[in-house]
């Protein structure tokens, strides 16, 4: 479930018999922040100017 929104790479999870803990990977979050909002759309169609 953690990777449903592809956010697993930003957290460290520790699961024991008695607890579940998590920590944010601030370096990974900071490295991806400049790319936030940039999307690439791939298509098989080729651009053909008229």
Tab-separated table of N, CA, C and O in Angstrom:
chain	number	residue	atom	x	y	z
A	1	UNK	N	0.818	-1.197	0.000
A	1	UNK	CA	0.000	0.000	0.000
A	1	UNK	C	0.865	1.265	0.000
A	1	UNK	O	0.465	2.261	-0.532
A	2	UNK	N	2.042	1.186	0.591
A	2	UNK	CA	2.890	2.377	0.705
A	2	UNK	C	3.290	2.921	-0.658
A	2	UNK	O	3.476	4.111	-0.821
A	3	UNK	N	3.411	2.076	-1.650
A	3	UNK	CA	3.857	2.562	-2.954
A	3	UNK	C	2.700	2.867	-3.895
A	3	UNK	O	2.901	3.056	-5.084
A	4	UNK	N	1.494	2.940	-3.403
A	4	UNK	CA	0.336	3.229	-4.251
A	4	UNK	C	0.499	4.559	-4.977
A	4	UNK	O	0.152	4.696	-6.133
A	5	UNK	N	1.022	5.539	-4.281
A	5	UNK	CA	1.230	6.855	-4.883
A	5	UNK	C	2.698	7.107	-5.186
A	5	UNK	O	3.127	8.249	-5.317
A	6	UNK	N	3.501	6.034	-5.281
A	6	UNK	CA	4.929	6.094	-5.598
A	6	UNK	C	5.704	6.989	-4.623
A	6	UNK	O	6.593	7.745	-4.998
A	7	UNK	N	5.350	6.873	-3.346
A	7	UNK	CA	6.002	7.674	-2.319
A	7	UNK	C	6.935	6.841	-1.436
A	7	UNK	O	7.575	7.376	-0.552
A	8	UNK	N	7.029	5.537	-1.671
A	8	UNK	CA	7.848	4.671	-0.823
A	8	UNK	C	9.307	5.097	-0.822
A	8	UNK	O	10.000	4.946	0.188
A	9	UNK	N	9.768	5.650	-1.929
A	9	UNK	CA	11.169	6.055	-2.005
A	9	UNK	C	11.505	7.213	-1.072
A	9	UNK	O	12.673	7.502	-0.835
A	10	UNK	N	10.495	7.859	-0.509
A	10	UNK	CA	10.718	9.004	0.378
A	10	UNK	C	10.616	8.659	1.859
A	10	UNK	O	10.723	9.545	2.696
A	11	UNK	N	10.395	7.387	2.187
A	11	UNK	CA	10.222	6.991	3.579
A	11	UNK	C	11.027	5.747	3.901
A	11	UNK	O	11.208	4.880	3.063
A	12	UNK	N	11.490	5.671	5.147
A	12	UNK	CA	12.105	4.470	5.689
A	12	UNK	C	11.122	3.898	6.696
A	12	UNK	O	10.726	4.588	7.635
A	13	UNK	N	10.695	2.664	6.482
A	13	UNK	CA	9.746	2.009	7.374
A	13	UNK	C	10.456	0.952	8.193
A	13	UNK	O	11.295	0.217	7.674
A	14	UNK	N	10.099	0.863	9.474
A	14	UNK	CA	10.618	-0.175	10.356
A	14	UNK	C	9.430	-0.842	11.026
A	14	UNK	O	8.670	-0.197	11.731
A	15	UNK	N	9.296	-2.129	10.790
A	15	UNK	CA	8.179	-2.892	11.328
A	15	UNK	C	8.720	-3.945	12.288
A	15	UNK	O	9.570	-4.753	11.909
A	16	UNK	N	8.242	-3.919	13.528
A	16	UNK	CA	8.615	-4.926	14.515
A	16	UNK	C	7.338	-5.586	15.033
A	16	UNK	O	6.234	-5.221	14.621
A	17	UNK	N	7.487	-6.528	15.949
A	17	UNK	CA	6.319	-7.189	16.527
A	17	UNK	C	5.450	-6.214	17.321
A	17	UNK	O	4.242	-6.418	17.446
A	18	UNK	N	6.052	-5.160	17.846
A	18	UNK	CA	5.322	-4.253	18.723
A	18	UNK	C	5.056	-2.873	18.134
A	18	UNK	O	4.277	-2.105	18.693
A	19	UNK	N	5.705	-2.544	17.009
A	19	UNK	CA	5.540	-1.176	16.524
A	19	UNK	C	5.792	-1.046	15.032
A	19	UNK	O	6.374	-1.921	14.402
A	20	UNK	N	5.360	0.067	14.532
A	20	UNK	CA	5.628	0.480	13.155
A	20	UNK	C	6.124	1.914	13.234
A	20	UNK	O	5.446	2.779	13.790
A	21	UNK	N	7.319	2.152	12.725
A	21	UNK	CA	7.851	3.509	12.722
A	21	UNK	C	8.226	3.885	11.296
A	21	UNK	O	8.502	3.024	10.463
A	22	UNK	N	8.224	5.172	11.035
A	22	UNK	CA	8.627	5.668	9.726
A	22	UNK	C	9.404	6.946	9.890
A	22	UNK	O	9.265	7.656	10.882
A	23	UNK	N	10.248	7.218	8.919
A	23	UNK	CA	11.028	8.455	8.896
A	23	UNK	C	11.096	8.935	7.450
A	23	UNK	O	11.166	8.137	6.523
A	24	UNK	N	11.037	10.235	7.291
A	24	UNK	CA	11.148	10.808	5.948
A	24	UNK	C	12.603	10.860	5.521
A	24	UNK	O	13.478	11.176	6.308
A	25	UNK	N	12.865	10.562	4.254
A	25	UNK	CA	14.208	10.692	3.679
A	25	UNK	C	14.296	12.099	3.092
A	25	UNK	O	13.994	12.334	1.931
A	26	UNK	N	14.718	13.025	3.912
A	26	UNK	CA	14.704	14.430	3.504
A	26	UNK	C	15.618	14.707	2.313
A	26	UNK	O	15.323	15.585	1.502
A	27	UNK	N	16.725	13.969	2.194
A	27	UNK	CA	17.624	14.190	1.058
A	27	UNK	C	16.964	13.776	-0.252
A	27	UNK	O	17.086	14.467	-1.268
A	28	UNK	N	16.226	12.670	-0.258
A	28	UNK	CA	15.522	12.231	-1.474
A	28	UNK	C	14.380	13.192	-1.819
A	28	UNK	O	14.145	13.485	-2.990
A	29	UNK	N	13.707	13.684	-0.799
A	29	UNK	CA	12.613	14.639	-1.031
A	29	UNK	C	13.158	15.939	-1.609
A	29	UNK	O	12.610	16.487	-2.561
A	30	UNK	N	14.259	16.420	-1.044
A	30	UNK	CA	14.861	17.667	-1.527
A	30	UNK	C	15.392	17.519	-2.950
A	30	UNK	O	15.302	18.449	-3.757
A	31	UNK	N	15.928	16.345	-3.275
A	31	UNK	CA	16.471	16.132	-4.622
A	31	UNK	C	15.365	16.101	-5.676
A	31	UNK	O	15.580	16.506	-6.814
A	32	UNK	N	14.190	15.639	-5.304
A	32	UNK	CA	13.093	15.545	-6.263
A	32	UNK	C	12.239	16.823	-6.320
A	32	UNK	O	11.492	17.032	-7.275
A	33	UNK	N	12.353	17.676	-5.345
A	33	UNK	CA	11.536	18.891	-5.281
A	33	UNK	C	11.653	19.777	-6.521
A	33	UNK	O	10.636	20.291	-6.995
A	34	UNK	N	12.837	19.991	-7.100
A	34	UNK	CA	12.911	20.843	-8.292
A	34	UNK	C	12.161	20.273	-9.499
A	34	UNK	O	11.808	21.009	-10.416
A	35	UNK	N	11.917	18.972	-9.506
A	35	UNK	CA	11.225	18.343	-10.628
A	35	UNK	C	9.716	18.290	-10.435
A	35	UNK	O	8.999	17.844	-11.332
A	36	UNK	N	9.245	18.707	-9.288
A	36	UNK	CA	7.820	18.645	-8.996
A	36	UNK	C	7.041	19.498	-9.989
A	36	UNK	O	7.352	20.666	-10.205
A	37	UNK	N	6.080	18.892	-10.642
A	37	UNK	CA	5.253	19.603	-11.601
A	37	UNK	C	5.710	19.440	-13.042
A	37	UNK	O	5.074	19.960	-13.949
A	38	UNK	N	6.819	18.734	-13.268
A	38	UNK	CA	7.295	18.498	-14.625
A	38	UNK	C	6.816	17.119	-15.065
A	38	UNK	O	7.037	16.126	-14.378
A	39	UNK	N	6.163	17.079	-16.199
A	39	UNK	CA	5.631	15.820	-16.710
A	39	UNK	C	6.081	15.619	-18.147
A	39	UNK	O	6.167	16.567	-18.914
A	40	UNK	N	6.358	14.381	-18.500
A	40	UNK	CA	6.731	14.028	-19.864
A	40	UNK	C	5.657	13.111	-20.406
A	40	UNK	O	5.290	12.127	-19.775
A	41	UNK	N	5.149	13.444	-21.561
A	41	UNK	CA	4.130	12.621	-22.206
A	41	UNK	C	4.780	11.945	-23.405
A	41	UNK	O	5.296	12.616	-24.296
A	42	UNK	N	4.750	10.630	-23.417
A	42	UNK	CA	5.315	9.873	-24.537
A	42	UNK	C	4.175	9.401	-25.427
A	42	UNK	O	3.140	8.977	-24.957
A	43	UNK	N	4.423	9.485	-26.705
A	43	UNK	CA	3.440	9.024	-27.675
A	43	UNK	C	4.165	8.362	-28.841
A	43	UNK	O	5.324	8.654	-29.103
A	44	UNK	N	3.479	7.487	-29.511
A	44	UNK	CA	4.072	6.836	-30.673
A	44	UNK	C	3.842	7.671	-31.937
A	44	UNK	O	4.410	7.389	-32.977
A	45	UNK	N	3.019	8.665	-31.857
A	45	UNK	CA	2.753	9.523	-33.016
A	45	UNK	C	3.926	10.452	-33.257
A	45	UNK	O	4.497	11.008	-32.334
A	46	UNK	N	4.268	10.640	-34.501
A	46	UNK	CA	5.354	11.546	-34.854
A	46	UNK	C	4.779	12.897	-35.265
A	46	UNK	O	3.749	12.965	-35.926
A	47	UNK	N	5.473	13.935	-34.881
A	47	UNK	CA	5.060	15.287	-35.251
A	47	UNK	C	5.335	15.494	-36.738
A	47	UNK	O	6.450	15.279	-37.211
A	48	UNK	N	4.323	15.882	-37.461
A	48	UNK	CA	4.469	16.168	-38.891
A	48	UNK	C	3.888	17.548	-39.167
A	48	UNK	O	2.678	17.730	-39.206
A	49	UNK	N	4.757	18.526	-39.343
A	49	UNK	CA	4.238	19.869	-39.608
A	49	UNK	C	3.467	19.911	-40.923
A	49	UNK	O	3.787	19.210	-41.874
A	50	UNK	N	2.421	20.723	-40.980
A	50	UNK	CA	1.620	20.784	-42.206
A	50	UNK	C	2.210	21.708	-43.229
A	50	UNK	O	2.988	22.507	-43.088
